[in-house]
Coordinates of C-alpha atoms in Angstrom, one line a residue:
M1 CA 88.6 124.1 94.8
Q2 CA 86.2 126.6 93.4
P3 CA 82.8 124.9 92.8
R4 CA 81.3 125.0 89.3
Q5 CA 78.1 127.0 89.1
S6 CA 76.3 126.5 85.8
I7 CA 75.1 123.3 84.2
T8 CA 77.2 124.0 81.2
E9 CA 80.3 124.2 83.3
I10 CA 79.5 121.1 85.4
F11 CA 79.3 119.0 82.2
S12 CA 82.0 120.4 80.1
T13 CA 85.0 121.4 82.4
F14 CA 87.9 119.4 83.8
V15 CA 90.2 119.8 86.8
Q16 CA 93.6 121.3 86.0
F17 CA 96.5 120.8 88.5
D18 CA 99.5 123.1 89.2
A19 CA 102.2 121.8 91.6
D20 CA 99.9 119.1 92.6
R21 CA 97.1 121.5 93.6
F22 CA 93.9 122.5 92.0
S23 CA 94.6 125.3 89.5
C24 CA 91.5 126.0 87.5
W25 CA 88.6 124.5 85.5
A26 CA 89.5 123.9 81.9
T27 CA 86.7 124.0 79.4
E28 CA 86.4 121.5 76.6
S29 CA 84.9 123.4 73.7
R30 CA 82.8 120.6 72.1
L31 CA 81.3 119.6 75.4
R32 CA 80.4 123.2 76.1
R33 CA 78.7 123.6 72.8
S34 CA 76.9 120.2 73.3
M35 CA 75.5 121.3 76.6
Q36 CA 74.5 124.7 75.3
R37 CA 72.5 123.1 72.5
C38 CA 70.8 120.8 75.0
L39 CA 69.8 123.6 77.3
Q40 CA 68.4 125.5 74.3
H41 CA 66.0 122.6 73.7
T42 CA 65.0 122.3 77.3
P43 CA 65.7 125.6 79.1
K44 CA 63.6 124.6 82.1
E45 CA 65.8 121.7 83.1
T46 CA 68.5 123.2 85.3
S47 CA 69.1 120.3 87.7
E48 CA 72.4 118.5 87.5
Y49 CA 70.7 115.3 88.5
F50 CA 68.4 115.5 85.5
W51 CA 71.3 115.9 83.1
A52 CA 73.4 113.3 84.9
L53 CA 70.6 110.8 84.5
Y54 CA 70.1 112.0 80.9
W55 CA 73.7 111.4 79.8
Y56 CA 73.9 108.2 81.7
K57 CA 70.8 106.9 79.9
F58 CA 72.2 107.9 76.6
W59 CA 75.5 106.2 77.4
Q60 CA 73.6 103.1 78.5
N61 CA 71.8 102.8 75.2
D62 CA 75.1 103.0 73.3
E63 CA 78.3 102.4 75.3
T64 CA 80.5 103.1 72.2
Q65 CA 79.3 106.7 72.1
S66 CA 82.0 108.7 73.8
L67 CA 80.1 112.0 73.9
A68 CA 77.9 110.9 76.8
K69 CA 80.9 109.4 78.6
Q70 CA 82.9 112.6 78.3
H71 CA 80.0 114.6 79.7
L72 CA 79.8 112.2 82.6
T73 CA 83.6 112.3 83.1
A74 CA 83.4 116.1 83.4
Y75 CA 80.4 115.8 85.8
L76 CA 82.4 113.4 88.1
Q77 CA 85.5 115.6 88.4
E78 CA 84.6 117.0 91.8
P79 CA 83.8 113.8 93.6
C80 CA 87.0 112.3 92.0
Y81 CA 89.0 115.2 93.3
W82 CA 87.7 115.1 96.9
I83 CA 87.9 111.4 97.3
S84 CA 91.4 111.4 95.8
Q85 CA 92.5 114.1 98.3
K86 CA 90.9 112.2 101.2
T87 CA 92.3 108.8 100.3
A88 CA 95.8 110.0 99.4
A89 CA 96.1 111.6 102.9
T90 CA 95.7 108.2 104.5
F91 CA 98.8 106.8 102.6
V92 CA 101.4 109.2 104.0
S93 CA 104.4 107.0 102.8
T94 CA 103.3 106.6 99.2
Q95 CA 105.1 108.5 96.4
Y96 CA 101.8 109.0 94.6
K97 CA 100.7 112.6 94.7
L98 CA 97.1 113.9 94.7
S99 CA 97.2 114.3 90.9
D100 CA 98.3 110.7 90.5
C101 CA 95.5 109.5 92.7
F102 CA 93.1 111.6 90.7
Q103 CA 94.2 110.0 87.4
I104 CA 93.9 106.5 89.0
A105 CA 90.4 107.2 90.0
I106 CA 89.1 109.0 86.9
A107 CA 90.3 106.1 84.8
Q108 CA 87.6 104.0 86.5
V109 CA 84.7 106.0 84.9
D110 CA 83.8 103.0 82.7
K111 CA 83.6 100.8 85.8
V112 CA 81.4 103.4 87.5
L113 CA 79.0 103.6 84.6
K114 CA 78.7 99.9 84.2
G115 CA 78.1 99.3 87.9
F116 CA 75.8 102.2 88.5
N117 CA 72.1 101.4 88.9
P118 CA 69.8 104.4 89.4
S119 CA 67.2 102.2 91.1
Q120 CA 69.7 101.1 93.7
S121 CA 72.1 104.0 94.3
S122 CA 71.0 107.4 95.4
T123 CA 73.2 109.4 93.1
L124 CA 75.9 108.8 90.5
K125 CA 78.3 111.0 92.4
N126 CA 77.9 109.0 95.6
Y127 CA 78.3 105.7 93.8
A128 CA 81.4 107.0 91.9
S129 CA 83.0 108.1 95.1
I130 CA 82.9 104.6 96.5
I131 CA 84.4 103.1 93.3
F132 CA 87.0 105.8 93.0
G133 CA 88.1 105.4 96.6
S134 CA 88.3 101.6 96.3
A135 CA 90.5 101.9 93.2
I136 CA 92.9 104.4 94.7
R137 CA 93.3 102.4 98.0
E138 CA 93.9 99.1 96.1
T139 CA 96.5 100.7 93.8
L140 CA 98.3 102.4 96.6
R141 CA 98.4 99.3 98.7
Q142 CA 99.9 97.3 95.9
R143 CA 102.2 100.1 95.0
Q144 CA 103.4 100.3 98.6
E145 CA 104.3 96.6 98.4
V146 CA 106.4 97.2 95.3
D147 CA 107.9 100.5 96.6
I148 CA 109.3 98.9 99.7
C149 CA 111.0 96.2 97.7
T150 CA 114.6 96.7 96.6
D151 CA 115.4 95.7 93.0
W152 CA 116.7 92.4 94.2
G153 CA 113.7 91.7 96.4
L154 CA 111.3 92.5 93.6
L155 CA 113.2 90.2 91.2
R156 CA 112.8 87.3 93.7
K157 CA 109.0 88.0 94.1
I158 CA 108.2 88.3 90.4
S159 CA 107.0 85.3 88.3
Q160 CA 108.7 84.3 85.1
K161 CA 105.5 85.0 83.1
R162 CA 105.2 88.5 84.6
L163 CA 108.9 89.2 83.9
D164 CA 108.5 88.1 80.3
E165 CA 105.5 90.4 79.9
S166 CA 107.5 93.3 81.5
L167 CA 110.4 92.8 79.2
Q168 CA 108.2 92.7 76.1
N169 CA 106.5 95.8 77.3
A170 CA 109.9 97.5 77.6
G171 CA 110.5 96.9 73.9
L172 CA 112.9 94.0 74.1
T173 CA 112.8 91.6 71.1
L174 CA 111.9 87.9 71.4
A175 CA 115.5 87.1 70.6
E176 CA 116.8 89.3 73.5
I177 CA 114.4 88.2 76.3
P178 CA 115.7 84.6 76.8
S179 CA 119.1 85.9 78.0
Y180 CA 117.3 88.1 80.6
I181 CA 115.2 85.1 81.7
L182 CA 118.3 82.9 82.0
A183 CA 120.1 85.6 84.1
W184 CA 117.1 85.9 86.3
N185 CA 116.8 82.2 86.8
C186 CA 120.5 81.9 87.8
F187 CA 120.0 84.8 90.2
K188 CA 116.9 83.2 91.9
T189 CA 118.7 79.9 92.2
L190 CA 121.9 81.1 93.7
Y191 CA 120.9 84.1 95.7
I192 CA 118.7 82.9 98.6
P193 CA 117.7 85.4 101.4
T194 CA 118.8 84.2 104.8
K195 CA 115.6 85.5 106.4
A196 CA 112.4 85.0 104.5
A197 CA 110.8 87.9 106.4
N198 CA 113.3 90.3 105.0
S199 CA 113.0 89.1 101.4
R200 CA 111.5 92.4 100.3
Q201 CA 114.6 94.3 101.5
L202 CA 117.2 92.2 99.9
S203 CA 120.6 93.9 99.4
R204 CA 122.8 93.5 96.4
P205 CA 124.4 90.0 96.2
D206 CA 128.1 89.9 97.3
D207 CA 130.9 89.5 94.8
H208 CA 131.2 85.7 95.5
T209 CA 127.5 85.2 94.7
W210 CA 127.8 87.3 91.5
S211 CA 130.7 85.1 90.4
A212 CA 128.6 82.0 91.0
I213 CA 125.7 83.5 89.0
A214 CA 128.0 84.4 86.1
K215 CA 129.4 80.9 86.1
A216 CA 126.0 79.3 86.1
Y217 CA 124.8 81.7 83.3
N218 CA 127.9 81.0 81.1
S219 CA 127.5 77.3 81.4
Q220 CA 124.0 77.5 79.8
S221 CA 124.5 80.4 77.3
Q222 CA 126.3 80.5 74.0
Q223 CA 127.2 84.1 74.6
P224 CA 129.3 84.4 77.8
A225 CA 128.8 87.5 80.0
T226 CA 130.7 89.0 83.0
A227 CA 129.1 89.4 86.4
E228 CA 128.9 93.1 85.9
T229 CA 127.0 92.6 82.6
I230 CA 124.6 90.2 84.3
E231 CA 124.0 92.7 87.1
K232 CA 123.2 95.5 84.7
C233 CA 120.9 93.1 82.8
L234 CA 119.0 92.3 86.0
L235 CA 118.7 95.9 87.1
T236 CA 117.2 96.7 83.6
A237 CA 114.8 93.8 84.2
A238 CA 113.8 95.2 87.6
K239 CA 113.2 98.6 86.1
A240 CA 111.0 97.1 83.4
V241 CA 109.0 95.2 86.0
R242 CA 108.2 98.4 88.0
K243 CA 107.2 100.3 84.8
Y244 CA 105.0 97.4 83.6
L245 CA 103.2 96.9 87.0
Y246 CA 102.7 100.6 87.6
P247 CA 102.9 102.7 84.5
T248 CA 102.8 106.5 84.9
P249 CA 99.1 107.4 84.6
D250 CA 98.2 109.4 81.5
S251 CA 96.2 112.4 82.3
L252 CA 92.8 112.9 80.7
N253 CA 93.2 116.6 81.4
V254 CA 95.8 117.4 78.7
A255 CA 95.6 120.3 76.3
K256 CA 95.6 119.2 72.7
G257 CA 97.1 122.3 71.2
E258 CA 99.3 125.2 72.0
D259 CA 97.0 127.9 70.7
D260 CA 94.2 127.2 73.2
A261 CA 95.2 125.5 76.5
Y262 CA 91.6 125.0 77.3
E263 CA 90.6 123.2 74.2
M264 CA 90.8 119.7 75.7
L265 CA 90.0 116.3 74.3
D266 CA 89.1 118.0 71.0
N267 CA 89.3 114.7 69.1
L268 CA 85.9 113.6 70.3
P269 CA 83.6 112.1 67.7
G270 CA 80.6 114.0 66.3
T271 CA 78.2 115.6 68.7
Q272 CA 75.0 114.2 67.4
Q273 CA 72.3 115.1 69.9
P274 CA 69.8 112.5 71.1
S275 CA 66.2 113.2 71.6
L276 CA 65.9 114.7 75.0
I277 CA 62.4 113.4 75.8
Q278 CA 62.9 109.9 74.5
E279 CA 66.1 109.3 76.3
I280 CA 64.8 110.3 79.7
I281 CA 63.3 107.4 81.8
A282 CA 59.6 107.2 81.3
Q283 CA 57.4 108.9 84.0
E284 CA 55.9 105.6 85.2
E285 CA 59.4 104.1 85.6
E286 CA 60.4 107.2 87.6
Q287 CA 57.4 106.8 89.9
A288 CA 58.1 103.0 90.4
R289 CA 61.8 103.7 91.2
T290 CA 60.8 106.5 93.7
S291 CA 58.4 104.1 95.4
Q292 CA 61.0 101.3 95.6
Q293 CA 63.6 103.7 97.0
A294 CA 61.2 104.9 99.7
Q295 CA 60.4 101.3 100.6
I296 CA 64.1 100.3 100.8
H297 CA 64.7 103.4 103.0
Q298 CA 62.0 102.3 105.4
V299 CA 63.2 98.7 105.4
L300 CA 66.7 99.9 106.4
V301 CA 65.4 102.4 109.0
D302 CA 63.3 99.6 110.6
A303 CA 66.3 97.2 110.5
I304 CA 68.5 99.8 112.3
A305 CA 65.9 100.3 115.0
Q306 CA 65.9 96.6 115.7
L307 CA 69.7 96.4 116.1
E308 CA 71.3 96.0 119.5
T309 CA 71.9 99.4 121.2
Q310 CA 75.7 99.0 120.8
L311 CA 75.4 98.2 117.1
Q312 CA 73.4 101.4 116.6
Q313 CA 76.0 103.4 118.5
I314 CA 78.8 102.0 116.4
L315 CA 76.9 102.9 113.2
H316 CA 76.2 106.4 114.5
L317 CA 79.8 107.0 115.5
Y318 CA 81.2 105.6 112.3
Y319 CA 78.9 107.3 109.7
K320 CA 77.6 110.3 111.6
Q321 CA 80.6 111.4 113.6
K322 CA 83.2 110.0 111.1
L323 CA 85.2 108.2 113.8
N324 CA 87.6 105.4 112.8
Q325 CA 87.4 102.0 114.5
D326 CA 90.1 103.0 117.0
G327 CA 88.2 106.1 118.0
I328 CA 85.0 104.2 118.4
A329 CA 86.8 101.5 120.5
Q330 CA 88.1 104.2 122.8
Q331 CA 84.8 105.9 123.2
L332 CA 82.9 102.7 123.9
N333 CA 85.7 101.2 125.9
I334 CA 86.0 98.0 123.8
K335 CA 88.6 96.5 121.6
Q336 CA 89.2 97.7 118.0
Y337 CA 88.6 94.2 116.6
T338 CA 85.3 94.1 118.4
V339 CA 84.3 97.2 116.7
S340 CA 85.3 95.7 113.3
R341 CA 83.3 92.6 113.9
R342 CA 80.2 94.4 115.2
L343 CA 80.3 96.8 112.3
T344 CA 80.4 93.9 109.9
K345 CA 77.6 92.2 111.8
A346 CA 75.4 95.3 111.6
K347 CA 75.9 95.6 107.8
E348 CA 75.2 91.9 107.4
T349 CA 71.9 92.3 109.3
L350 CA 70.9 95.2 107.1
L351 CA 71.9 93.2 103.9
K352 CA 69.6 90.3 105.1
S353 CA 66.7 92.7 105.6
V354 CA 67.0 94.3 102.1
A355 CA 67.6 90.8 100.5
S356 CA 64.5 89.4 102.2
W357 CA 62.4 92.4 101.1
S358 CA 63.7 92.2 97.5
R359 CA 62.9 88.5 97.4
D360 CA 59.4 88.9 98.7
A361 CA 58.4 92.2 97.2
L362 CA 60.2 92.2 93.9
H363 CA 60.5 88.4 93.5
I364 CA 64.2 88.8 92.7
S365 CA 66.4 85.7 92.6
L366 CA 69.3 86.6 94.8
T367 CA 72.6 85.9 93.0
S368 CA 76.1 86.8 94.3
D369 CA 76.2 89.8 91.9
I370 CA 72.9 91.1 93.2
L371 CA 74.0 90.7 96.8
K372 CA 77.2 92.6 96.0
A373 CA 75.2 95.4 94.4
M374 CA 72.9 95.5 97.5
S375 CA 76.0 95.8 99.7
T376 CA 77.1 98.8 97.7
L377 CA 73.6 100.3 98.0
I378 CA 73.6 99.9 101.7
E379 CA 77.0 101.5 102.1
D380 CA 75.8 104.4 99.9
W381 CA 72.5 104.7 101.9
L382 CA 74.3 104.6 105.3
Q383 CA 76.5 107.5 104.3
N384 CA 73.6 109.6 103.2
Y385 CA 71.3 108.6 106.0
Y386 CA 73.8 109.6 108.7
N387 CA 74.8 112.7 106.9
D388 CA 71.2 113.8 107.4
S389 CA 71.1 115.9 110.6
K390 CA 67.9 114.2 111.7
A391 CA 69.6 110.7 111.7

């Protein structure tokens, strides 16, 4: 991927794919004009971090304003691409491609913006990478579970409520759905897998079972159906379930007209510009935030120094040398599950240190949400700390 150079490009262009590979940066005209106007007002501000914070603050003041969100979506294209590429590579059996993973991740921009806290996370890009990666992994894990199910295995796993929702989503009328539900109930009642462990890989019922299903169905329905008709009905239901659970992701990077392939998302609302100075965090707030970040940094550095030697080694190997748990286990001659437990223990120790400092220095009441945010902060900090060559 060719990196973007100018501030205007960084906040107004989007990734374009060709054959599941990066093709080019496509410019959205309104976002380009918006950034050009901003830079004309404050030509001295050429830092992407300044403008990321600026647009984030603007979005925070009015979450219904999509201009700021679109600028930030453009800004987060690169971390979204790289984390999509990295995460997709770990799921070699999935049918999802890089572009699919990219769309799964970029759809989480709202979640990123709502969860981001400049006083707790080092940069918006680092925080977004964590959220993007988590969203992709969770989706692919769930999708793998569905992908390895046959239609018959999937129909046995699905609940009636979810089946009903899937059929409605597929466009069936309320008058049509009951016959599908009845066929499904007869199928579940009469087709029982012989081995529960293989329920995901169920094969098609034999002819004798289909006859029994048809007989049960016809005894409860005023519109008799053959076994072949019921089978087609159930296959249609299975297809509807798959489509409902995992719809094809719609790309944000779609051209809106044939005349200009790079005029994207051109239906944005008006580009009314906020006051640059008023929307930036006040100087005293910046100074307080910088001071708090420096104190948290020192708390974590001191906490790591007090860890057992092996815990320090595990953190170094995991975050600095990028080894997985199996690699660390081999290098330290211990079991993989021991590495997992000790890595968790190290993070818990760091969390307790930051929580204690926050309670005493900032007088914060530690709720579960705050502790969760602190855990994200620590993960973000560890990645940056060990990426520093001095760590």
